[in-house]
PDB file of C-alpha atoms in Angstrom:
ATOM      1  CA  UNK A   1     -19.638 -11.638  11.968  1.00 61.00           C
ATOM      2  CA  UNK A   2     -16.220 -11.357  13.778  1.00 72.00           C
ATOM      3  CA  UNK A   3     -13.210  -9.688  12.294  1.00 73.00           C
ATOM      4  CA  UNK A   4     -11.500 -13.203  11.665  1.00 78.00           C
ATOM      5  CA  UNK A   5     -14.108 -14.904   9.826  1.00 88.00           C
ATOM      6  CA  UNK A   6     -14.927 -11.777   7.848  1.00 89.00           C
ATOM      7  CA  UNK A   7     -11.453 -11.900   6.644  1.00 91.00           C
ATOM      8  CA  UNK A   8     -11.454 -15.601   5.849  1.00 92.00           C
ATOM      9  CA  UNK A   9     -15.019 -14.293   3.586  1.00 90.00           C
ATOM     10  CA  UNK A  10     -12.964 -11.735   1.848  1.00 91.00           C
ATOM     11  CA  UNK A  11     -10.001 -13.655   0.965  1.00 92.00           C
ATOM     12  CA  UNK A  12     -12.344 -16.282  -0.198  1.00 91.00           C
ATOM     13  CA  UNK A  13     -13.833 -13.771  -2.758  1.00 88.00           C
ATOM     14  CA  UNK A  14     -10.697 -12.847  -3.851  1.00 90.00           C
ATOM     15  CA  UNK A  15      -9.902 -16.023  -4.758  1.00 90.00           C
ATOM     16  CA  UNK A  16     -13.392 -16.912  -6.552  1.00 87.00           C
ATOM     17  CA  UNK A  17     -13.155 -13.537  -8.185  1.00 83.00           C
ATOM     18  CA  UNK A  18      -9.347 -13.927  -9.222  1.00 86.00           C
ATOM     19  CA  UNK A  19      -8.303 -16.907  -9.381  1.00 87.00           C
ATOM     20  CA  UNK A  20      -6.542 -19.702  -6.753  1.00 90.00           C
ATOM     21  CA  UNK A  21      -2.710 -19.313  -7.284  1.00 92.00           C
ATOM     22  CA  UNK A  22      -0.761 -20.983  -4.769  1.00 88.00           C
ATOM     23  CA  UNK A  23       1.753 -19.179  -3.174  1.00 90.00           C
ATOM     24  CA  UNK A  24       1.359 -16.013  -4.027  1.00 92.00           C
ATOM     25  CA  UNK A  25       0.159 -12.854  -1.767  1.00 93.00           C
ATOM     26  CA  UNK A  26      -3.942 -12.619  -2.591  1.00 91.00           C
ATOM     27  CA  UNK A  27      -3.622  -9.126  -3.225  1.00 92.00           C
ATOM     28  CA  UNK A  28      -0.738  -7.286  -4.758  1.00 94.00           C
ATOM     29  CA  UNK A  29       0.486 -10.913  -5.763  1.00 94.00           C
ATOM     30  CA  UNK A  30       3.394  -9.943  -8.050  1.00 95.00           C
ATOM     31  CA  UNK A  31       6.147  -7.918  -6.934  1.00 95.00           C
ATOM     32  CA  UNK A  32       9.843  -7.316  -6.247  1.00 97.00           C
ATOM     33  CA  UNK A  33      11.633  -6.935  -3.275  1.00 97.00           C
ATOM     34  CA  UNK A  34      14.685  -5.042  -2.077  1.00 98.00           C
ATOM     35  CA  UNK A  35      16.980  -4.434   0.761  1.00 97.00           C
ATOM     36  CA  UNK A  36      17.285  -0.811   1.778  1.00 98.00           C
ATOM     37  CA  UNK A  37      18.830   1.613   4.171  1.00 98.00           C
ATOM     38  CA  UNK A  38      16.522   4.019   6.216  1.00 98.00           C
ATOM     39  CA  UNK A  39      17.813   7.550   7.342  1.00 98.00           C
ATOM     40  CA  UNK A  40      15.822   9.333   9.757  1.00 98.00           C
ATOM     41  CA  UNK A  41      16.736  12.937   9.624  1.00 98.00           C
ATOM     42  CA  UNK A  42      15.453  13.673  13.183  1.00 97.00           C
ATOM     43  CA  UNK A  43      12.131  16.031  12.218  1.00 98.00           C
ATOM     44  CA  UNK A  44       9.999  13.479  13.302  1.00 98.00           C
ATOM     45  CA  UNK A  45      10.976  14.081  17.067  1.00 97.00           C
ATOM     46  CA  UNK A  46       8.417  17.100  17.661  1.00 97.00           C
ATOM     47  CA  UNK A  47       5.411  14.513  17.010  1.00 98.00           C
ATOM     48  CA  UNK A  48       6.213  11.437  17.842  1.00 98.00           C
ATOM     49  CA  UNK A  49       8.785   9.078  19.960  1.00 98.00           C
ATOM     50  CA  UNK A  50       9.024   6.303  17.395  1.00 97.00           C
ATOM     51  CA  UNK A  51      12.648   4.825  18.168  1.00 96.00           C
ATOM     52  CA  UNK A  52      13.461   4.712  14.280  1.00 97.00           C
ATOM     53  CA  UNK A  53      11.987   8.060  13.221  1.00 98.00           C
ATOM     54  CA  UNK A  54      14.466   9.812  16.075  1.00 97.00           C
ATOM     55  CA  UNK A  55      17.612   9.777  13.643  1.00 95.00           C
ATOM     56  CA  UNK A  56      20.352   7.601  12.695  1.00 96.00           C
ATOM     57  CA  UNK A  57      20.387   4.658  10.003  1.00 97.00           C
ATOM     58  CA  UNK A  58      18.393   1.182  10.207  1.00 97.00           C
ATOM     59  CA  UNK A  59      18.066  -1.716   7.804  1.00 97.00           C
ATOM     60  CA  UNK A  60      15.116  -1.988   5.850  1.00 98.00           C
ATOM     61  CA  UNK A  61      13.362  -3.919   3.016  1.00 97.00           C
ATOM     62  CA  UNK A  62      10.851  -2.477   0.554  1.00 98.00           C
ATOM     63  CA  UNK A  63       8.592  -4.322  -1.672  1.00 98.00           C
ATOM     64  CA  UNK A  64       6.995  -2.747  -4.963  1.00 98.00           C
ATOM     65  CA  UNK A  65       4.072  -4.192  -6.380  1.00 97.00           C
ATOM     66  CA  UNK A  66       1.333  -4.780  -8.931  1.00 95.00           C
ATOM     67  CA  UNK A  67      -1.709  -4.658  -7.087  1.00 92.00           C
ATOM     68  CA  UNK A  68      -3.487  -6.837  -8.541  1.00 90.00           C
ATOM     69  CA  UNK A  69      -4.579 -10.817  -7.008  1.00 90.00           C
ATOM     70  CA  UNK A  70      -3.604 -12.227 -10.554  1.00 91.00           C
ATOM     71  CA  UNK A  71       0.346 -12.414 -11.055  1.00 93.00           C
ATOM     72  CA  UNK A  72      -1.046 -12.990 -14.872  1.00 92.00           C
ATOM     73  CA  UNK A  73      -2.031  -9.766 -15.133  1.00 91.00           C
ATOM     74  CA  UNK A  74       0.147  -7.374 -17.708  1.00 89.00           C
ATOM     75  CA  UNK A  75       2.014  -4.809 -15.944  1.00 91.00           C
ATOM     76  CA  UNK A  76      -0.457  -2.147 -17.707  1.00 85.00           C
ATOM     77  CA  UNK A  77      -4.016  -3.936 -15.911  1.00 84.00           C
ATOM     78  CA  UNK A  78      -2.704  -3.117 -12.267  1.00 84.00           C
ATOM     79  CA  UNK A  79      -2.538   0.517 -12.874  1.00 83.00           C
ATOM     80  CA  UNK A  80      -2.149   1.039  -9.043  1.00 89.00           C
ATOM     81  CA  UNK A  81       1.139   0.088  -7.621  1.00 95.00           C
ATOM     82  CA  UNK A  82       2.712  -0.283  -3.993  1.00 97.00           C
ATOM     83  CA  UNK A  83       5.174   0.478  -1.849  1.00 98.00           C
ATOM     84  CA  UNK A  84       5.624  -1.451   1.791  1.00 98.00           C
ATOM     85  CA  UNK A  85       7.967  -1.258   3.359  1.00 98.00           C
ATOM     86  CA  UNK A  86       9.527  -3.060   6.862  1.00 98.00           C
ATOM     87  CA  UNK A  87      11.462  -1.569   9.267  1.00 98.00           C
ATOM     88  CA  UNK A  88      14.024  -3.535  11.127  1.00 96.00           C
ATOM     89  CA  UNK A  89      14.411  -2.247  14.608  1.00 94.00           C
ATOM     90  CA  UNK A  90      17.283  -3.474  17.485  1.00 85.00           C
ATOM     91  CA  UNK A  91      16.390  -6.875  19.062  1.00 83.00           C
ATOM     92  CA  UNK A  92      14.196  -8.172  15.942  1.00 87.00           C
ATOM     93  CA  UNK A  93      11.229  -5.924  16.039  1.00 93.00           C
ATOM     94  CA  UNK A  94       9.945  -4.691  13.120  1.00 96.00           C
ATOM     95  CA  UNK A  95       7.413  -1.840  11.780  1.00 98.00           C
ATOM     96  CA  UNK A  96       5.498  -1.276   8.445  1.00 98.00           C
ATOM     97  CA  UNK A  97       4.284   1.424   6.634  1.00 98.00           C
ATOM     98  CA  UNK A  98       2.305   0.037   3.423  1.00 98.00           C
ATOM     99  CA  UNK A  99       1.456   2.693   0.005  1.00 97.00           C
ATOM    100  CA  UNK A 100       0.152   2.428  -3.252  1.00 96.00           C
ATOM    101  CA  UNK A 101       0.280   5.776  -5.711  1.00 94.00           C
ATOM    102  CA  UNK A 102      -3.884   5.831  -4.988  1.00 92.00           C
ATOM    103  CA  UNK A 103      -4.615   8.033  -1.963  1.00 92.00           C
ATOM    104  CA  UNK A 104      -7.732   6.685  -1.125  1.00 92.00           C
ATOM    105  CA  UNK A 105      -9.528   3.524  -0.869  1.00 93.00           C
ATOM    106  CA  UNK A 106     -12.597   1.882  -2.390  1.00 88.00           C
ATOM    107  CA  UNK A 107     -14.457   0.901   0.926  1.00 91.00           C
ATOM    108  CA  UNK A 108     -14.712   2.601   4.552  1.00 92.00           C
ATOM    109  CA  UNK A 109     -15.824  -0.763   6.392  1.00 92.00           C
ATOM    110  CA  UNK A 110     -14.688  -4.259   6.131  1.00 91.00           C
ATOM    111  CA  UNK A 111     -18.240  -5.459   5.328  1.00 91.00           C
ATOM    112  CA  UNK A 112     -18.370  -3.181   2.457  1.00 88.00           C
ATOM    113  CA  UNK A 113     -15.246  -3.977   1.332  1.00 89.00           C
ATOM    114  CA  UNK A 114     -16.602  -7.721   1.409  1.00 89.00           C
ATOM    115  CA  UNK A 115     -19.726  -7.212  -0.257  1.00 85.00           C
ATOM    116  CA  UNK A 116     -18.146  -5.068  -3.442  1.00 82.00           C
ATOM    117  CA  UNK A 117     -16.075  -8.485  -3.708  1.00 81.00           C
ATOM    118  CA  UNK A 118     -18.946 -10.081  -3.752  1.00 76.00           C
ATOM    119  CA  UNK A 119     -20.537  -7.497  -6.762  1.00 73.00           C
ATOM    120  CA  UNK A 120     -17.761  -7.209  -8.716  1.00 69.00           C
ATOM    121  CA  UNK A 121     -17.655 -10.802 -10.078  1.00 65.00           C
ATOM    122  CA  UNK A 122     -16.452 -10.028 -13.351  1.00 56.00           C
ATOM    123  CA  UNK A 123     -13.158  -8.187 -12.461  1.00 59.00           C
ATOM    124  CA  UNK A 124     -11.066 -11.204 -14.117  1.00 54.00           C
ATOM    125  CA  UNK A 125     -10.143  -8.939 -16.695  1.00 55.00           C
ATOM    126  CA  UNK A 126      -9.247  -5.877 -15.129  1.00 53.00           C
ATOM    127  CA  UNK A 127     -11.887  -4.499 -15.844  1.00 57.00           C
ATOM    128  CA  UNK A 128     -15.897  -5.187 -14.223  1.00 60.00           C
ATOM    129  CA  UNK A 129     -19.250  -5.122 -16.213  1.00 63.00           C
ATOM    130  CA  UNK A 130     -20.820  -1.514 -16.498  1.00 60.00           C
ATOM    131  CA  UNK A 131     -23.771  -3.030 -15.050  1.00 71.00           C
ATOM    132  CA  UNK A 132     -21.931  -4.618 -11.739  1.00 70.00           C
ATOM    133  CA  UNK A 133     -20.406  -1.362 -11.518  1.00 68.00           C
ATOM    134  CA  UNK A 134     -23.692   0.533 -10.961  1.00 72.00           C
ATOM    135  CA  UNK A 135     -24.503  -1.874  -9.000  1.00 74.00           C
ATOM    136  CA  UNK A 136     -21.573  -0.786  -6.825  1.00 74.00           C
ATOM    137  CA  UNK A 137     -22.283   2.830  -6.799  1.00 74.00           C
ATOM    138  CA  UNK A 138     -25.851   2.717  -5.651  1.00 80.00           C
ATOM    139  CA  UNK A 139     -25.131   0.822  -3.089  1.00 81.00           C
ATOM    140  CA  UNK A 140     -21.671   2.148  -2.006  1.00 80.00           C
ATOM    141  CA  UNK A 141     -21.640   5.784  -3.341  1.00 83.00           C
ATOM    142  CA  UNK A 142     -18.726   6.827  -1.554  1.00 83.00           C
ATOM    143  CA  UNK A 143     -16.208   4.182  -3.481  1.00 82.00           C
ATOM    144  CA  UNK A 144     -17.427   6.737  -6.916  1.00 82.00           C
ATOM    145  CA  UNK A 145     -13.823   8.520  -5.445  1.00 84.00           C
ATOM    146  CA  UNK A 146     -11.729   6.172  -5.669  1.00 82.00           C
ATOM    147  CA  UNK A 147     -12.986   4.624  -9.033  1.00 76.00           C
ATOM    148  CA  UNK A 148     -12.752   8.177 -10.668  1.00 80.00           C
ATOM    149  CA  UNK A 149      -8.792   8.655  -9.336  1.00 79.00           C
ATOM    150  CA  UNK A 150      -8.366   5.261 -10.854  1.00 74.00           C
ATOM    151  CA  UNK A 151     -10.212   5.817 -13.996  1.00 73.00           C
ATOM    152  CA  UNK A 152      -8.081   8.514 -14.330  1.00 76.00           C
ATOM    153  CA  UNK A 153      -4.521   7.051 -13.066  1.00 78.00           C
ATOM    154  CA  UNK A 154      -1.898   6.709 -15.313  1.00 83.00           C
ATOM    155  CA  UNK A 155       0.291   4.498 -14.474  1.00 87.00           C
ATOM    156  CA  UNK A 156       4.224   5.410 -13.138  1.00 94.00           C
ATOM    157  CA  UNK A 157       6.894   5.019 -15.502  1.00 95.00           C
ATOM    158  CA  UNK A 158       9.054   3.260 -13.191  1.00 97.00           C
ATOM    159  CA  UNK A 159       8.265   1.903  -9.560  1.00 98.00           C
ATOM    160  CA  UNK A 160      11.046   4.377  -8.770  1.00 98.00           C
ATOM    161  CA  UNK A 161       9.118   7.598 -10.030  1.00 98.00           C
ATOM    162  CA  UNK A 162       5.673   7.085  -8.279  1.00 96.00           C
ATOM    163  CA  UNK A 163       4.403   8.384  -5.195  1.00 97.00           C
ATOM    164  CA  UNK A 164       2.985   6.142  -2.130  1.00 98.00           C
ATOM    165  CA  UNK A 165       0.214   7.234  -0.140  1.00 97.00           C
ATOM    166  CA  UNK A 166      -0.606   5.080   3.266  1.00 97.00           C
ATOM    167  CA  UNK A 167      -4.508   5.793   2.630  1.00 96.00           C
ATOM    168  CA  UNK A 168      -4.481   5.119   6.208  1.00 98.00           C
ATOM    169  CA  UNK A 169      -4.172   7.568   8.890  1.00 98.00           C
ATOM    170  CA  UNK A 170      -1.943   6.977  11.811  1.00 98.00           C
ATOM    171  CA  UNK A 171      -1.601   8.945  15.448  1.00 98.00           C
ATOM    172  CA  UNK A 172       1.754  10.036  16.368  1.00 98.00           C
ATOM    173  CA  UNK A 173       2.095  10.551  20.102  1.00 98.00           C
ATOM    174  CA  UNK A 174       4.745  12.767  21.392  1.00 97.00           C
ATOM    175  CA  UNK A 175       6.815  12.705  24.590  1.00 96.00           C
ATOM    176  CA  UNK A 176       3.743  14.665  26.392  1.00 96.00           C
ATOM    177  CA  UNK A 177       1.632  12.140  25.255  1.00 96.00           C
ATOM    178  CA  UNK A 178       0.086  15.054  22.564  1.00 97.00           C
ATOM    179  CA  UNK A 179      -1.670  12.686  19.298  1.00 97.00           C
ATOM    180  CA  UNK A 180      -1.849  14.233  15.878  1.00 98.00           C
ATOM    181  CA  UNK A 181      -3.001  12.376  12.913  1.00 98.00           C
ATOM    182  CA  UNK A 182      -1.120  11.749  10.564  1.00 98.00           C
ATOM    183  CA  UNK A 183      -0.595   9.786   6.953  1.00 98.00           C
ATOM    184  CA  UNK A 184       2.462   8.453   5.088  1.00 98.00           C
ATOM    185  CA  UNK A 185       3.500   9.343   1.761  1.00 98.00           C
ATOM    186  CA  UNK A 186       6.793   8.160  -0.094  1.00 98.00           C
ATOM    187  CA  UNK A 187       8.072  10.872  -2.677  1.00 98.00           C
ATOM    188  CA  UNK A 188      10.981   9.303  -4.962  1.00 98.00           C
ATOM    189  CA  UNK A 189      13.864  11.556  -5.328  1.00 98.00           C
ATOM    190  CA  UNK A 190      13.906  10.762  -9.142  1.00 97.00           C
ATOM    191  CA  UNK A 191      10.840  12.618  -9.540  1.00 97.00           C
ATOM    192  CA  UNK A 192       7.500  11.984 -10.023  1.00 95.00           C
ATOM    193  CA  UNK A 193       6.929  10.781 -14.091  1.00 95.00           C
ATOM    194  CA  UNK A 194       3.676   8.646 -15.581  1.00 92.00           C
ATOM    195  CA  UNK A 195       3.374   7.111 -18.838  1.00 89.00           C
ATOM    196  CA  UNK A 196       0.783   7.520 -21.521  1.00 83.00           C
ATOM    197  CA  UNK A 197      -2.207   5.062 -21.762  1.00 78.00           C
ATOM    198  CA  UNK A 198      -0.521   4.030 -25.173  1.00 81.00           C
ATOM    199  CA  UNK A 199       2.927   3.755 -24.081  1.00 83.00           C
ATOM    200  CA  UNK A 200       1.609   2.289 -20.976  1.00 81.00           C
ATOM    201  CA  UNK A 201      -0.518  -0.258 -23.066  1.00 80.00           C
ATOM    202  CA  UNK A 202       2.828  -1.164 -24.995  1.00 86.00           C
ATOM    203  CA  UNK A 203       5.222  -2.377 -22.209  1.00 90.00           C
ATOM    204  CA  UNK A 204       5.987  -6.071 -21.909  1.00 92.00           C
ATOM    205  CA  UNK A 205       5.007  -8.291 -19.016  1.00 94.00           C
ATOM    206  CA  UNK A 206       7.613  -8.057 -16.082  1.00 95.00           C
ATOM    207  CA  UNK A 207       8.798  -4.543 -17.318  1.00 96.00           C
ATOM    208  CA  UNK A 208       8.870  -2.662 -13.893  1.00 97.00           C
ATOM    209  CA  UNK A 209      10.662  -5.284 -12.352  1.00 97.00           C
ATOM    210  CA  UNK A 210      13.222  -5.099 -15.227  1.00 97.00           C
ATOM    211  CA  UNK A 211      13.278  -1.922 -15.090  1.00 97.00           C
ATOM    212  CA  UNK A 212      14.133  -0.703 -11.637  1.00 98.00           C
ATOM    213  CA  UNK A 213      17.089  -3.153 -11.512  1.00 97.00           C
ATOM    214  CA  UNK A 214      18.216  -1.700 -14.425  1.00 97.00           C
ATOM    215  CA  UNK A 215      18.016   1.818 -12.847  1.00 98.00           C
ATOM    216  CA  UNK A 216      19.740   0.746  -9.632  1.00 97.00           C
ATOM    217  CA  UNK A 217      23.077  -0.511 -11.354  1.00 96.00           C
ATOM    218  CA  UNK A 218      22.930   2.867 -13.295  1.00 96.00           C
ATOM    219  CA  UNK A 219      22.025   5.316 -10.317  1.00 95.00           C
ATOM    220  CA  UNK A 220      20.583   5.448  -6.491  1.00 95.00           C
ATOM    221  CA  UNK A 221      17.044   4.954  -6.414  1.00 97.00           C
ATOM    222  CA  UNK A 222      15.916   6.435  -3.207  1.00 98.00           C
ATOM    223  CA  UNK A 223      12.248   7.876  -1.981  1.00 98.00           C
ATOM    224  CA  UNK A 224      11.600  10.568   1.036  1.00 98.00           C
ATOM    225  CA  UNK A 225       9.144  10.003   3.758  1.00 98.00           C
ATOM    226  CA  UNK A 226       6.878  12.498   4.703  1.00 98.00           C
ATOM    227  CA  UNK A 227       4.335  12.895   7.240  1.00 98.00           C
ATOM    228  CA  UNK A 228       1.192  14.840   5.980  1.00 98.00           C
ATOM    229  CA  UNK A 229      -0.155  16.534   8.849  1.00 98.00           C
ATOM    230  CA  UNK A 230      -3.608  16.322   9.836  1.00 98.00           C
ATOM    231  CA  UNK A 231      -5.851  19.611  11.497  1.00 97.00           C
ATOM    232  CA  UNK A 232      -9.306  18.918  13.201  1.00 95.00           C
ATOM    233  CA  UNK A 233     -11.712  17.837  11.213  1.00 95.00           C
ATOM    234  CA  UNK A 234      -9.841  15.780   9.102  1.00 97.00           C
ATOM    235  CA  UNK A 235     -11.119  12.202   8.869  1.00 96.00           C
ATOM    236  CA  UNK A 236      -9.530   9.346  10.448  1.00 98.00           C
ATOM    237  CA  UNK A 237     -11.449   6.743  10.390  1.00 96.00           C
ATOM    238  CA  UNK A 238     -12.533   6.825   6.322  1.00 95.00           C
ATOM    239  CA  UNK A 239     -10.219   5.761   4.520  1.00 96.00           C
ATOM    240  CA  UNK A 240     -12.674   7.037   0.984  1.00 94.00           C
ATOM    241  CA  UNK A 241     -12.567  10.635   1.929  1.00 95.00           C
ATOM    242  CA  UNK A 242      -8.959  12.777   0.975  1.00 94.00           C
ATOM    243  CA  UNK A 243      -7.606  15.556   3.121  1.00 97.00           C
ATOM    244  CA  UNK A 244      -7.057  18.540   1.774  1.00 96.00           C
ATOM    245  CA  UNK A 245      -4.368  19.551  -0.314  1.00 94.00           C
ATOM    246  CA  UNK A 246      -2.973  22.086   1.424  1.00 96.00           C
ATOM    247  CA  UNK A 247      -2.036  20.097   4.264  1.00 97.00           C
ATOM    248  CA  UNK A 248       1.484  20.536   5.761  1.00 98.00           C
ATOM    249  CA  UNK A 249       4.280  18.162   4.891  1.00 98.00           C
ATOM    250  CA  UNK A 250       7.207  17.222   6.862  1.00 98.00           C
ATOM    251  CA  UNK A 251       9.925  15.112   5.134  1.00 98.00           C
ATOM    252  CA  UNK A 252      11.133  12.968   8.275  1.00 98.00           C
ATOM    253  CA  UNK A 253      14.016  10.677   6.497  1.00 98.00           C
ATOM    254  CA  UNK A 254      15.163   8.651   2.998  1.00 98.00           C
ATOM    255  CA  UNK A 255      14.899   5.513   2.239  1.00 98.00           C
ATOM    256  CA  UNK A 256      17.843   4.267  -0.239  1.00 98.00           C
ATOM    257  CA  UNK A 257      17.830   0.969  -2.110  1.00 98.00           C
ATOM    258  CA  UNK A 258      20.494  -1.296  -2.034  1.00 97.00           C
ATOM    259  CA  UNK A 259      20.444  -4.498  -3.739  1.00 97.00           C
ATOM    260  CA  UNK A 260      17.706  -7.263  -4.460  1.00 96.00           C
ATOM    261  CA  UNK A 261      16.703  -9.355  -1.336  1.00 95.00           C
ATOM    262  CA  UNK A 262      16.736 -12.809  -1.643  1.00 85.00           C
ATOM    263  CA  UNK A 263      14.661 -15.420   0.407  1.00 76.00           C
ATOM    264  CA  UNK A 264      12.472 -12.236   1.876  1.00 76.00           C
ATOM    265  CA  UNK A 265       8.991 -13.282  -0.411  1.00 79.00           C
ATOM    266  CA  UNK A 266       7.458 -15.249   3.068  1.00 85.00           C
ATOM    267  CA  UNK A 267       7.665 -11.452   4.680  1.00 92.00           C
ATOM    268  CA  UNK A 268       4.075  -9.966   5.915  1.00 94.00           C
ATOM    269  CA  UNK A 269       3.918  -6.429   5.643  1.00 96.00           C
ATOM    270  CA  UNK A 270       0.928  -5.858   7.783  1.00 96.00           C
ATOM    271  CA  UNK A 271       0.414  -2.054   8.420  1.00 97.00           C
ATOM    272  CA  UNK A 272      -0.934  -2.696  12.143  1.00 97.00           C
ATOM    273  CA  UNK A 273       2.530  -3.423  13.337  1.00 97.00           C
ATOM    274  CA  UNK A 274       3.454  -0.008  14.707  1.00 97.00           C
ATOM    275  CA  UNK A 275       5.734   0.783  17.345  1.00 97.00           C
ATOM    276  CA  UNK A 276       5.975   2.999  20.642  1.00 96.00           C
ATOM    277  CA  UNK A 277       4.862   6.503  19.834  1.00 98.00           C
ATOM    278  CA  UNK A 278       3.053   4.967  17.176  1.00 98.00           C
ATOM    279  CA  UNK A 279      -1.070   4.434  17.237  1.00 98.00           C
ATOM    280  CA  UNK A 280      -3.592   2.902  14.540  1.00 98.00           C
ATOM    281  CA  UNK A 281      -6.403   5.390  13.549  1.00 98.00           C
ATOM    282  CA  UNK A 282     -10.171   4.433  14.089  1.00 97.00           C
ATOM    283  CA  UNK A 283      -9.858   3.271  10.633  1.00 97.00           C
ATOM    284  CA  UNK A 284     -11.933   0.327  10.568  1.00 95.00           C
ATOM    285  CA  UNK A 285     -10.656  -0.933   6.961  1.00 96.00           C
ATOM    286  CA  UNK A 286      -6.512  -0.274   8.714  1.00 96.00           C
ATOM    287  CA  UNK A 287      -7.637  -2.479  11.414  1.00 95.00           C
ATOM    288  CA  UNK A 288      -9.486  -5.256   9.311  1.00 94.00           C
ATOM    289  CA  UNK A 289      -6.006  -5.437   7.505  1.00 94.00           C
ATOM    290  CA  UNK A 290      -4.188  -7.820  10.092  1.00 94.00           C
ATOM    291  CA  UNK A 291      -6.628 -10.398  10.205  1.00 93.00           C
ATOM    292  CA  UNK A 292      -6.687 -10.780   6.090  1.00 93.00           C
ATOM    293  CA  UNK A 293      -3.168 -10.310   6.017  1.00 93.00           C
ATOM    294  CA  UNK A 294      -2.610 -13.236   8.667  1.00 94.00           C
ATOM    295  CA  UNK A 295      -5.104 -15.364   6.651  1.00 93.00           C
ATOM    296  CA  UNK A 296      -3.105 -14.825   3.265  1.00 93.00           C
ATOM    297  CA  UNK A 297       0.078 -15.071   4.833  1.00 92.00           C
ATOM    298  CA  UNK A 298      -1.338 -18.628   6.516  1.00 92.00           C
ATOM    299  CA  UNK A 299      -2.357 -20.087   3.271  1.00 91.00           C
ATOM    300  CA  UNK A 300       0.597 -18.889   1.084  1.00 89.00           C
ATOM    301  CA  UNK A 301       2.626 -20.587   3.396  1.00 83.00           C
ATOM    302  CA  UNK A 302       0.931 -23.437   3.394  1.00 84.00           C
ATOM    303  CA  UNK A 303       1.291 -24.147  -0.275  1.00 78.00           C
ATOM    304  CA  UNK A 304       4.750 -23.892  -0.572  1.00 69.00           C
TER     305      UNK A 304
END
């Protein structure tokens, strides 16, 4: 099956698992979005000749999310949360980088990915059957990970207080033409702070969008970018398997909020726009991402 129509399956399932609700993203429906300034400090020069990773300011927006397909869902059943963000280069060109506070993925191939949509029928409630679950991990042992890190998530107190992870790796390619993996991860400057499952469990619907606008009138709310650097050996094309902890960091610039953007919801923050200096991994799930993006984007629009 080609990459297109496999994403028009798994958007499909989505929607039979989740629910049809017009207008809305079909995954990571609910969410907030924000104008922003990026600062590039300059670090990212050594590895890479991205134009807005050499230093200086740019515009930027950045969205933050509840990842769930259902914008019905409490704020407490979409324990995983994102982060994308859009770059807005010179002459209207634009790059994404796209995180949730999960560093790894349920699936390493798209028609994997498709067929746990098509096992987990019963995730309506945030929650799937124990049986369709076992289901899942006989037949896809390596997505036991990712369930365990979100079995054991708690969620962020505030979108401004959790970290982003791109799951994805990326190849920066230097002025040599050199390539070194790497992956994204936004740190916020507040810190990082999670709430209990029973404080969690108590907040009302629509509290993290409160929230952050709350915390922006009262204080910056800013996150660092940093590039986790990968050695050999290091996976790049499974997006289910971690890299070590001990892997060096680089902080390469700041992103600062500004103020709440208004008419940006029809924006597509598809994490296979990349710029010069600036290569998708093997990953076959990163790649699979701009066809069911394109689909989504295509039908939201659609119904407005």
């Amino acid at each position: 099956m080609e990459k297109k129509q496999l994403a028009g399956v798994a958007v499909d399932r989505i929607e039979k698992v989740f629910g049809e609700h017009p207008e809305y993203r079909r995954a990571h429906a609910r969410g907030v979005i924000y104008e922003a300034i990026f600062s590039a400090n300059g670090l990212a020069k050594e590895y890479t000749t991205a134009p807005h990773l050499q230093g200086g300011e740019i515009k930027a927006v950045a969205r933050f999310s509840h990842s769930s397909p259902d914008p019905t869902w409490t704020d407490i059943m979409s324990p995983v949360k994102g982060l994308a963000v859009q770059f807005q280069l010179p002459e209207g060109e634009i790059t994404n980088i796209v995180g949730v506070n999960s560093p790894i993925f349920l699936a390493k191939t798209p028609e994997a990915f498709t067929k746990i949509l098509g096992i987990v029928t019963s995730f309506k409630r945030g929650k799937p059957r124990l049986r369709e679950l076992a289901k899942l991990l006989i037949q896809y042992p390596e997505s036991r990970a990712a369930i365990k890190v979100i079995k054991k998530m708690h969620a962020p107190a505030s979108f401004a207080t959790g970290r982003y992870h791109s799951i994805h790796a990326f190849y920066f390619i230097d002025q040599e033409g050199k390539r070194i993996p790497i992956k994204y991860e936004w740190e916020p400057d507040a810190g990082m702070e999670t709430l209990s499952p029973k404080d969690a469990g108590s907040l009302p619907f629509g509290y993290y969008e409160w929230e952050i606008e709350d915390r922006l009138q009262k204080e910056p709310v800013s996150f660092r970018l940093n590039i986790v650097l990968g050695e050999e050996g290091d996976p790049t094309a499974d997006p289910t398997i971690a890299w070590p902890k001990d892997r060096r960091k680089v902080t390469i610039g700041q992103l600062t909020l500004t103020q709440l953007a208004e008419r940006a919801d029809s924006l597509k923050f598809d994490p296979t726009v990349v710029t010069e200096g600036i290569e998708c991994s093997e990953d076959q799930i990163l790649n699979f991402r701009r066809a069911a993006y394109s689909i989504s984007h295509e039908r939201r629009n659609s119904e407005k």
